[in-house]
XYZ file of N, CA and C in Angstrom:
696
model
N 96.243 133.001 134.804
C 95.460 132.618 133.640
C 95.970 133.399 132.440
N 96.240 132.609 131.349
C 96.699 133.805 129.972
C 95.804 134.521 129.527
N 96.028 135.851 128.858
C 95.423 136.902 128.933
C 94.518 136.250 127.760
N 93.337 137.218 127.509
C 92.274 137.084 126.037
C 92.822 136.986 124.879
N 93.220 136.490 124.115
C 93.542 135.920 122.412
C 93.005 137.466 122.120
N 93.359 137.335 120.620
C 92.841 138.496 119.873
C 91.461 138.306 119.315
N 90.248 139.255 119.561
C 88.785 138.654 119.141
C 88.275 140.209 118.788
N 87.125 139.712 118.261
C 86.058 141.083 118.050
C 85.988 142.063 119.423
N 85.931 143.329 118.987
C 86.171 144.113 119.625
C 83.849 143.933 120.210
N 84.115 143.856 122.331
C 82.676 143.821 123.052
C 81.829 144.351 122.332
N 80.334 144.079 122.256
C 79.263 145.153 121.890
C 78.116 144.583 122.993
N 77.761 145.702 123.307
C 76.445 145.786 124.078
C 75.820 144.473 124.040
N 74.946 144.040 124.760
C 74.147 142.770 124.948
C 73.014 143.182 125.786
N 71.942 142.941 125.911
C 71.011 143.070 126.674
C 70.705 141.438 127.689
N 71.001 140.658 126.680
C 71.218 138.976 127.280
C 72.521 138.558 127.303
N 72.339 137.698 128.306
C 73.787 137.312 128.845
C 73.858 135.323 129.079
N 72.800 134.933 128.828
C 72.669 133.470 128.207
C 72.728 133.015 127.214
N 73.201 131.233 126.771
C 73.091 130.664 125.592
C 72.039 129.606 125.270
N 71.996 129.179 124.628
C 70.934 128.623 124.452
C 70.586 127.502 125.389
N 72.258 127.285 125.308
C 72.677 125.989 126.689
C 72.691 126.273 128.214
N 72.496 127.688 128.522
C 72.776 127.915 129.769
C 71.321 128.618 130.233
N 70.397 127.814 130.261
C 69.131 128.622 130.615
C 69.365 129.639 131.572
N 68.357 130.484 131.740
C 68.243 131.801 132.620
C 67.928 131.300 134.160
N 67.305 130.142 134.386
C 67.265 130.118 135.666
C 68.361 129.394 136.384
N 69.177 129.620 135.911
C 70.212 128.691 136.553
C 70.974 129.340 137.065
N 71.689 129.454 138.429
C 72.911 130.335 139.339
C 73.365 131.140 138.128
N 74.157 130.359 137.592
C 75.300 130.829 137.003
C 74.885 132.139 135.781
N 73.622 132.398 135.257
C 73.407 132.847 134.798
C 73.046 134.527 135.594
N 72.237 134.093 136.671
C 72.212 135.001 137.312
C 73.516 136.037 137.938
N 74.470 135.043 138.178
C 76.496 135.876 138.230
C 76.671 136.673 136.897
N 76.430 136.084 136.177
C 77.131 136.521 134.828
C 76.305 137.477 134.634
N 74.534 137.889 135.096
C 74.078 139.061 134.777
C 74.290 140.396 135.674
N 74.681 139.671 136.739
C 74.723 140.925 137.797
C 75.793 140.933 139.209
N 76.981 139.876 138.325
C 77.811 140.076 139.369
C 77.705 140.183 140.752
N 77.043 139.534 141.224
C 76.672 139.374 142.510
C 76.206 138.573 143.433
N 77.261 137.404 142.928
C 76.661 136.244 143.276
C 77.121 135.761 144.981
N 77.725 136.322 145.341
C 77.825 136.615 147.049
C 76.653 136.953 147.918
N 76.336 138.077 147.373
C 74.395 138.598 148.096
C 73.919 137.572 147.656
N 74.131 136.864 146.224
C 72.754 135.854 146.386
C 73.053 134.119 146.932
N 74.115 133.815 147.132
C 74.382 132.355 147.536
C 75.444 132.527 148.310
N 75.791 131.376 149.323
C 76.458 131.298 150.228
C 77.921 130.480 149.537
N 79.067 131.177 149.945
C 80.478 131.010 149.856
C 80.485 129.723 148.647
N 80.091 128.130 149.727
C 80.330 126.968 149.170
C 79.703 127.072 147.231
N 78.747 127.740 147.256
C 78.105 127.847 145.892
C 78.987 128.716 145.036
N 78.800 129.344 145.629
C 80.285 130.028 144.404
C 81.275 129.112 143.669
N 82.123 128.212 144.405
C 82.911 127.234 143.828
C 81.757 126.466 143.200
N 80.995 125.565 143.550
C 80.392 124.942 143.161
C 79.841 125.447 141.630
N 78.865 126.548 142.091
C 78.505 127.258 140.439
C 79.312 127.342 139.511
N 80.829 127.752 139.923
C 81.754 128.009 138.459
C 82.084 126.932 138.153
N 82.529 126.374 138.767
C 82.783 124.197 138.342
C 82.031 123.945 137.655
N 80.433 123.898 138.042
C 79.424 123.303 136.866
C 79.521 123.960 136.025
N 78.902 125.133 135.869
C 79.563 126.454 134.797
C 80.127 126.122 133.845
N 81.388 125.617 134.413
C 83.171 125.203 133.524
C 82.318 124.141 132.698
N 82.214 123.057 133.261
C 81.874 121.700 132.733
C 80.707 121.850 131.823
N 79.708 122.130 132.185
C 78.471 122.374 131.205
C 78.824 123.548 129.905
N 79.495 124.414 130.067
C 80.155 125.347 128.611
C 80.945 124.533 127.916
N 82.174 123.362 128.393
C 82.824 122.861 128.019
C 82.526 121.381 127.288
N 81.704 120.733 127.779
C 81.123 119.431 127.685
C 79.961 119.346 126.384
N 79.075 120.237 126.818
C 77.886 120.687 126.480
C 77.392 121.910 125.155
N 77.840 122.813 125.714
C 77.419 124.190 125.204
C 78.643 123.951 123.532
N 80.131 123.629 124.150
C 81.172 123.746 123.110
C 80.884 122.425 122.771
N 80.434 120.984 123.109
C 80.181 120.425 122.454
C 79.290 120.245 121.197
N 78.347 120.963 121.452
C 77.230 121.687 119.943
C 77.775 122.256 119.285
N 78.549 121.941 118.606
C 79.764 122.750 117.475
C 78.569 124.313 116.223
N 77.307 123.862 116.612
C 76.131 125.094 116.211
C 76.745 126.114 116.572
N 77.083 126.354 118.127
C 76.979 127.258 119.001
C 78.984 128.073 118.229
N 79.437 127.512 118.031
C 81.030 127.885 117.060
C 81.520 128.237 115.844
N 82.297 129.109 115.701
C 82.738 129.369 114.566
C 83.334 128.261 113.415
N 83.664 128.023 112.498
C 84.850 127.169 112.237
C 85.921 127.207 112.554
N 86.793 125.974 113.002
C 87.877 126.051 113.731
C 89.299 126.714 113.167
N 90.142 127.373 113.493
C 91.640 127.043 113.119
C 92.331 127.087 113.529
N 92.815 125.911 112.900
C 94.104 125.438 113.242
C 95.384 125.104 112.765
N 96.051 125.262 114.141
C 98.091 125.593 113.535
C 98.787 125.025 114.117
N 99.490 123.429 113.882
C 100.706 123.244 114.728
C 100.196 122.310 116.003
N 98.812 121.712 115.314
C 98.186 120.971 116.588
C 97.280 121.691 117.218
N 96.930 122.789 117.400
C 96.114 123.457 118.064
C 94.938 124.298 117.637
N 93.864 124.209 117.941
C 92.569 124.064 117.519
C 92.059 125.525 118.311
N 91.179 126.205 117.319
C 91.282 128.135 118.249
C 89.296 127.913 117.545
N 89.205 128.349 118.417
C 87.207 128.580 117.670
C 86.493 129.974 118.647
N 85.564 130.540 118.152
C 84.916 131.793 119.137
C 83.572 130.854 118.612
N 82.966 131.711 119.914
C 81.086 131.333 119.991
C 80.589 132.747 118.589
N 79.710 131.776 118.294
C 78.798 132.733 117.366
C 78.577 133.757 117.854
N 77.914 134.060 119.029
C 77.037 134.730 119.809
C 77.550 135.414 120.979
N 77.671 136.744 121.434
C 78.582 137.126 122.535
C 77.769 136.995 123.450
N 78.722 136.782 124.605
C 77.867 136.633 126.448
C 78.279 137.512 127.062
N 77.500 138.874 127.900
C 78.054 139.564 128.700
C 78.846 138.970 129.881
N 79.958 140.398 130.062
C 81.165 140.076 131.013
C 81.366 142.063 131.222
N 81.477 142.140 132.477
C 81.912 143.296 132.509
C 81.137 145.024 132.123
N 80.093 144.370 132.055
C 79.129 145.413 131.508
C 79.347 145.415 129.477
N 79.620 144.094 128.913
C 79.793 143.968 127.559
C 79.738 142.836 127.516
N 79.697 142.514 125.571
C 79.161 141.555 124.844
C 80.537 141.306 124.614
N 80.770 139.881 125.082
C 82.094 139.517 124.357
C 81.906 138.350 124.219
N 82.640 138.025 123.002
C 82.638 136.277 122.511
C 83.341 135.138 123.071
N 82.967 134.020 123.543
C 83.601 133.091 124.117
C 84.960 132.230 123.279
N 86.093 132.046 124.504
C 86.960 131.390 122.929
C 86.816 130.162 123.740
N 87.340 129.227 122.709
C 87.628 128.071 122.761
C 89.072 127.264 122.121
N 89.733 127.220 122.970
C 91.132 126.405 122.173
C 91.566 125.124 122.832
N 91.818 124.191 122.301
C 91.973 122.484 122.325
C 93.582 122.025 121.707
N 93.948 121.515 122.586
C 95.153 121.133 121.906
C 95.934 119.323 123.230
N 96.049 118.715 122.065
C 96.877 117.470 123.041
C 98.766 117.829 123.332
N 99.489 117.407 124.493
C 100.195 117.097 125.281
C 100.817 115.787 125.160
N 101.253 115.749 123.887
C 102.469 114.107 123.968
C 102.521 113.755 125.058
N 103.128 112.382 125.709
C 104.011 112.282 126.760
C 103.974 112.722 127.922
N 102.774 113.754 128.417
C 102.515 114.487 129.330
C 101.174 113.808 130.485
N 101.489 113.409 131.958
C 100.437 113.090 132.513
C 99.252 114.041 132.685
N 97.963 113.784 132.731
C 97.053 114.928 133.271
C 97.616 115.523 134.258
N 97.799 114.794 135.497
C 98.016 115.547 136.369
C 99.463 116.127 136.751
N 100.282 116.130 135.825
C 100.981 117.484 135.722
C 101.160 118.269 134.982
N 100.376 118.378 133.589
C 99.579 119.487 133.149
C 98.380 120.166 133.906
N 97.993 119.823 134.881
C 97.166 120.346 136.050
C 97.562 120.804 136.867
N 99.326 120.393 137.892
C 99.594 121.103 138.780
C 100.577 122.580 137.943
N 100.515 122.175 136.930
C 101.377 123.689 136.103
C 100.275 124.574 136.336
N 98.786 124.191 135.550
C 97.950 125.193 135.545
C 97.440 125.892 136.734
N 97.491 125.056 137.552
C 97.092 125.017 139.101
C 98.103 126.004 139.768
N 99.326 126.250 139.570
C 100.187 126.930 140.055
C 99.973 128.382 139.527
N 99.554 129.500 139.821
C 99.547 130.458 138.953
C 100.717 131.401 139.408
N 101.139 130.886 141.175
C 101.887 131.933 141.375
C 103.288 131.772 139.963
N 103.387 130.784 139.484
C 104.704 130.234 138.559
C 104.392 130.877 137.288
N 103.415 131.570 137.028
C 102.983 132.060 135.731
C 103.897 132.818 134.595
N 104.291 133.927 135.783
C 105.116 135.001 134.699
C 106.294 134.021 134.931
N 106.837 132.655 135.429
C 107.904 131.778 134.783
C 107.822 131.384 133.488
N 106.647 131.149 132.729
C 106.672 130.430 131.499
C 105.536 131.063 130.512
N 105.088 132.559 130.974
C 104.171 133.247 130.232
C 104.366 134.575 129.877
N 105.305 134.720 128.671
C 105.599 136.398 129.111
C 104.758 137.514 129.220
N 103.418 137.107 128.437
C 102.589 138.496 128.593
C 101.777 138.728 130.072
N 102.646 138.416 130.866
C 102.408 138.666 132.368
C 103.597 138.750 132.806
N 103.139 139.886 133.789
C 104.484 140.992 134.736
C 104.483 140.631 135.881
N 103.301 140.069 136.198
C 102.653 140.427 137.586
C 102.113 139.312 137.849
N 102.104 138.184 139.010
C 101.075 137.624 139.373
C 100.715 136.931 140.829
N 100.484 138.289 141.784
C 100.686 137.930 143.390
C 99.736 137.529 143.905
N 100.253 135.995 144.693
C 99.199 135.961 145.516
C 98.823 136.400 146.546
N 97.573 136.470 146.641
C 97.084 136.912 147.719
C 96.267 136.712 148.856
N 96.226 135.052 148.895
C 96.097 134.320 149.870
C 94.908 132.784 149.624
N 94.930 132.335 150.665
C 93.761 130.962 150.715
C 92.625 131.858 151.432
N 91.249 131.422 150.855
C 90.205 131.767 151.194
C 89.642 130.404 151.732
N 89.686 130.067 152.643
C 89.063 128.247 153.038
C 87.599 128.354 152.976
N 86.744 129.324 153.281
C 85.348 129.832 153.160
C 85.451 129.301 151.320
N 85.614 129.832 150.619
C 85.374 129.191 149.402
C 86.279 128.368 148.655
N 86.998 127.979 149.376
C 88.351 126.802 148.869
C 88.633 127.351 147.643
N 89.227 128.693 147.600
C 89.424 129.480 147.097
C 91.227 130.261 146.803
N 91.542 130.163 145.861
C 92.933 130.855 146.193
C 92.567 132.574 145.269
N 93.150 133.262 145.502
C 93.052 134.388 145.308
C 94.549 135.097 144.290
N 94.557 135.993 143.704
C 95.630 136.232 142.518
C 95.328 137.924 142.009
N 96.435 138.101 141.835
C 96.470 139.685 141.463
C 97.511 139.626 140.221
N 96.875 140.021 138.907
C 97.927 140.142 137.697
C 98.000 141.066 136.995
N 98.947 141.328 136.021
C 99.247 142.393 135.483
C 99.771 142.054 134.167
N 98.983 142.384 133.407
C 99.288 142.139 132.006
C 100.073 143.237 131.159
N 101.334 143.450 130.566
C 101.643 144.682 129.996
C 101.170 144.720 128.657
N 100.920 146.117 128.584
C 100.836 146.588 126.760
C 102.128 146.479 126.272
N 103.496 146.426 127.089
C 104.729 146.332 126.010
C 104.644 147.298 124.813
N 104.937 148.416 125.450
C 105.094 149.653 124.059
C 103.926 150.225 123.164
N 102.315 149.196 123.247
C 101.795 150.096 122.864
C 100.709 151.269 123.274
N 100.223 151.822 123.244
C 99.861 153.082 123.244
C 98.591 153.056 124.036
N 98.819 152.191 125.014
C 97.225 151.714 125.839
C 97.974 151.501 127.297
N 97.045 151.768 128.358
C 97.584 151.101 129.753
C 97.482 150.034 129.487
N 98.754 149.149 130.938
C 98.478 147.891 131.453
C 97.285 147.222 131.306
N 96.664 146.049 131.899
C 95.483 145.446 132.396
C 95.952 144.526 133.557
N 95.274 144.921 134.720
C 95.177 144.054 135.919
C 93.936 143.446 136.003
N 94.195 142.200 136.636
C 92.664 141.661 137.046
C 92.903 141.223 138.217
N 92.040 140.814 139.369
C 91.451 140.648 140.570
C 91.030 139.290 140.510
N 91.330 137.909 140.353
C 90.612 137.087 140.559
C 90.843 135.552 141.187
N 89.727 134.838 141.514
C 89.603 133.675 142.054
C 90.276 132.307 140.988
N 90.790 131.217 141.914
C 90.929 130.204 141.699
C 90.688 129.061 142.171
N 89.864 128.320 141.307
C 89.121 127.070 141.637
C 89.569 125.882 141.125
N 89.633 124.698 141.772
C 90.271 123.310 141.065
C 89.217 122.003 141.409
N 89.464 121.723 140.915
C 88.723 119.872 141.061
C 89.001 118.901 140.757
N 89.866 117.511 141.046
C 90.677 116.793 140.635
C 90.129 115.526 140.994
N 90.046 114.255 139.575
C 89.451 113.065 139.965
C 90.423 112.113 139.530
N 91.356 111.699 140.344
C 92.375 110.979 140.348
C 92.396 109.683 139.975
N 91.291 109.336 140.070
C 90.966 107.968 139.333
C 90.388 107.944 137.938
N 89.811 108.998 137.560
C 89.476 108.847 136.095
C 90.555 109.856 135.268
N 90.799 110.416 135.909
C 92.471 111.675 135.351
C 91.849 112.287 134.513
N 90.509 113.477 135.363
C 90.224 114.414 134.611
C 90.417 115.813 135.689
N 90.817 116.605 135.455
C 91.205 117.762 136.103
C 90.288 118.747 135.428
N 89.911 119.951 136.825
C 89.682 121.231 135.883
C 89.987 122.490 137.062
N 90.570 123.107 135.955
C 90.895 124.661 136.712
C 90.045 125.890 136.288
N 89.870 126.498 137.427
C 88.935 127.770 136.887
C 89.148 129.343 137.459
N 89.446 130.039 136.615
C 89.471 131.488 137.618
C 88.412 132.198 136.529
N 88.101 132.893 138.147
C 86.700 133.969 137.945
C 87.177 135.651 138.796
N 87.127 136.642 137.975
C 87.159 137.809 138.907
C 85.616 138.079 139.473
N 84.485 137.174 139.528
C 83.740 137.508 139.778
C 83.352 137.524 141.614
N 82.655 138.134 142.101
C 82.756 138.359 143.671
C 83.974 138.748 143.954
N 84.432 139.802 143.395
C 86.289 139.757 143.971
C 86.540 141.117 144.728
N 85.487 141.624 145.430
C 86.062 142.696 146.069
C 86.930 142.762 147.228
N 86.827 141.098 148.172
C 87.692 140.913 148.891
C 89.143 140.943 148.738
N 89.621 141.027 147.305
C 90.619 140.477 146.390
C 91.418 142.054 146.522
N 90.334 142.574 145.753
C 90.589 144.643 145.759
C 91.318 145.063 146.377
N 90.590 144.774 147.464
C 91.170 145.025 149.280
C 92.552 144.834 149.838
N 92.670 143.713 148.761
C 94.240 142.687 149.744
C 95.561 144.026 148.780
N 94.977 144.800 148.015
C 96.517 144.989 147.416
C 96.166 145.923 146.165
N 96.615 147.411 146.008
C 96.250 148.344 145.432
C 96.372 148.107 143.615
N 95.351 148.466 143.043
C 96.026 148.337 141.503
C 96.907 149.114 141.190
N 97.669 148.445 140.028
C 98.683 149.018 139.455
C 98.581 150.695 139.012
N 99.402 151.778 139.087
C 98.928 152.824 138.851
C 99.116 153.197 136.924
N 98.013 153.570 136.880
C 97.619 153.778 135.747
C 97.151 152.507 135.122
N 96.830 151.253 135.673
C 96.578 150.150 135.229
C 94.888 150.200 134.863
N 93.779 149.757 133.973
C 92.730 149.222 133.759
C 92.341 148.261 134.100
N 91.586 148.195 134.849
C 90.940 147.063 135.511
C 90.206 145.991 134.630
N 90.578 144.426 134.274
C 89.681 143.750 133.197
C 88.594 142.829 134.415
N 87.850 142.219 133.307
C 87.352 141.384 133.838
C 87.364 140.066 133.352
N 87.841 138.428 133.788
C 87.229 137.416 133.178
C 86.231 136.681 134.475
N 85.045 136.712 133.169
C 83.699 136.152 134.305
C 84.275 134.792 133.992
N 84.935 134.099 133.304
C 84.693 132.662 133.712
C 86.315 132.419 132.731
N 86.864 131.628 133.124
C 88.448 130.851 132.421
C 88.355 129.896 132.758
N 88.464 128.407 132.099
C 88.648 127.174 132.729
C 89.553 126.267 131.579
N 89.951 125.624 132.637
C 90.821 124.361 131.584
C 90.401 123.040 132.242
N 90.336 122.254 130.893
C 89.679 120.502 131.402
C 90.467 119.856 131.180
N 91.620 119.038 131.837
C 92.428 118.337 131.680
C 91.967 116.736 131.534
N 92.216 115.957 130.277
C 91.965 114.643 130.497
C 92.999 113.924 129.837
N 92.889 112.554 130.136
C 93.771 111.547 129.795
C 93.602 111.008 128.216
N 94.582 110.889 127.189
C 94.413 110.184 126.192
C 95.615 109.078 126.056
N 95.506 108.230 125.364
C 96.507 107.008 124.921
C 97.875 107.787 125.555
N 98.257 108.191 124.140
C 99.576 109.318 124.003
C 99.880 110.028 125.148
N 98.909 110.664 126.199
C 99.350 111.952 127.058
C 98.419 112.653 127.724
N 97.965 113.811 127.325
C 96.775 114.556 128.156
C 96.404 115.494 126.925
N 95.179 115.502 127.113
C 94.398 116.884 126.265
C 93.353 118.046 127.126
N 94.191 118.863 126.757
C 93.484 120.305 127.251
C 92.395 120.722 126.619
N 91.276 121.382 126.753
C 90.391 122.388 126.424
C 90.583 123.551 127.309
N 90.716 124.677 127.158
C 90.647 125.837 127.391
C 89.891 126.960 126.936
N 88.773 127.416 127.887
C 87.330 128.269 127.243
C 87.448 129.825 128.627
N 87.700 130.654 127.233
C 87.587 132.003 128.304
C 86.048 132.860 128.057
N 85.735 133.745 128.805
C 85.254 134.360 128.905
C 85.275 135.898 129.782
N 86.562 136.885 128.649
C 87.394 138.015 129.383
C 87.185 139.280 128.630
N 86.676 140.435 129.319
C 86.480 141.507 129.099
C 87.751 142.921 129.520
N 89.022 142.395 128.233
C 89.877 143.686 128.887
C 90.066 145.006 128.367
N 88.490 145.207 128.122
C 88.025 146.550 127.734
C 89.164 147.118 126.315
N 89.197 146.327 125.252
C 90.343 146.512 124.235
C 90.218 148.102 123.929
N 91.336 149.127 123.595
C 91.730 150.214 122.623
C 90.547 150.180 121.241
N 89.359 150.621 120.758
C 89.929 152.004 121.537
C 88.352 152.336 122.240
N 87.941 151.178 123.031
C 87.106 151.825 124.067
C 87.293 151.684 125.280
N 88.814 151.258 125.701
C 89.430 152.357 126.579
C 90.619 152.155 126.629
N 91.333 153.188 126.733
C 92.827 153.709 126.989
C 93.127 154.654 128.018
């Protein structure tokens, strides 16, 4: 998954919902307390971040209220949420970036995204990106990355996390999702980098769909990699 864009530096939150994502809903409950393993069984996990994906993406970013004004460069459309959502024990702002794919089918702008082991092929701000196996309990693939600072004056960032897909071949809408959330099994498989900082993204997804021309992406993160200078 590509690392966090450049955004406002986290602040504290006491709430971790939007207006769109009521409090009683799974997903809200992950995003407050990381722990959505003790509270639901394997299959829900995928399930929760899928809806998750779709309802932030469809819904929540469809209320253009809930967004900054857009900009854009070169075709591509960049927006943050008004309002930050905890991730990581912090308030960080959701991004949002949109951009169409000439000539390009959905579904192989989906098996690119889908591939992460191929990442540091066509992404340089990644060093690192091993897998670390199929989880069939949550139809789950698993990923270990390493993001460099490249010279400046901060550690690495590794993250720990899950990958989720869902593909409807007849209407040619795709979506990909990685979550470091529940990832201690992940921990386990393979030591962090030394001297590396551990980030977090509670939620990354991309919605692949079909237009005339080609395919159009949306891409909505939600990543906490603890920016300089509250920690180095």
């Amino acid at each position: 998954v590509p690392p966090p864009v450049a955004r406002r530096a986290p602040r504290r939150r006491s709430s971790c919902t939007g207006r769109r994502l009521p409090a009683t809903t799974l997903w809200a409950a992950v995003a407050c307390s990381g722990r959505l393993l003790g509270i639901a069984g394997a299959d829900s996990l995928r399930n929760s971040l899928l809806s998750a994906a779709q309802e932030r993406v469809d819904v929540w970013y469809a209320d253009k209220s809930n967004v900054e004004a857009p900009q854009e460069k070169e075709g591509v459309s960049f927006q943050l949420s008004k309002e930050d959502k905890a991730c990581g024990g912090d308030g960080v702002p959701l991004t949002f970036v949109e951009y169409d794919i000439e000539g390009a089918r959905p579904v192989d702008v989906f098996n690119i995204l889908a591939n992460a082991r191929e990442q540091v092929s066509w992404d340089p701000t990644v060093s690192k990106m091993d897998f670390l196996g199929d989880l069939e309990s949550l139809q789950a693939r698993g990923f270990a990355g390493v993001f460099p600072a490249k010279g400046a004056p901060v550690p690495d960032r590794e993250i720990f996390e899950w990958q989720f897909a869902k593909a409807n071949f007849t209407t040619e809408e795709f979506w990909v999702v990685f979550s470091s959330i529940g990832n201690d099994e992940l921990r386990q498989k393979e030591p962090m980098q030394k001297g590396a900082v551990e980030m977090q993204n509670c939620m990354a997804a991309y919605k692949v769909s079909k237009t005339p021309k080609g395919a159009h992406v949306v891409n909505t993160q939600q990543v906490n990699s603890h920016p300089w200078p509250l920690t180095a």
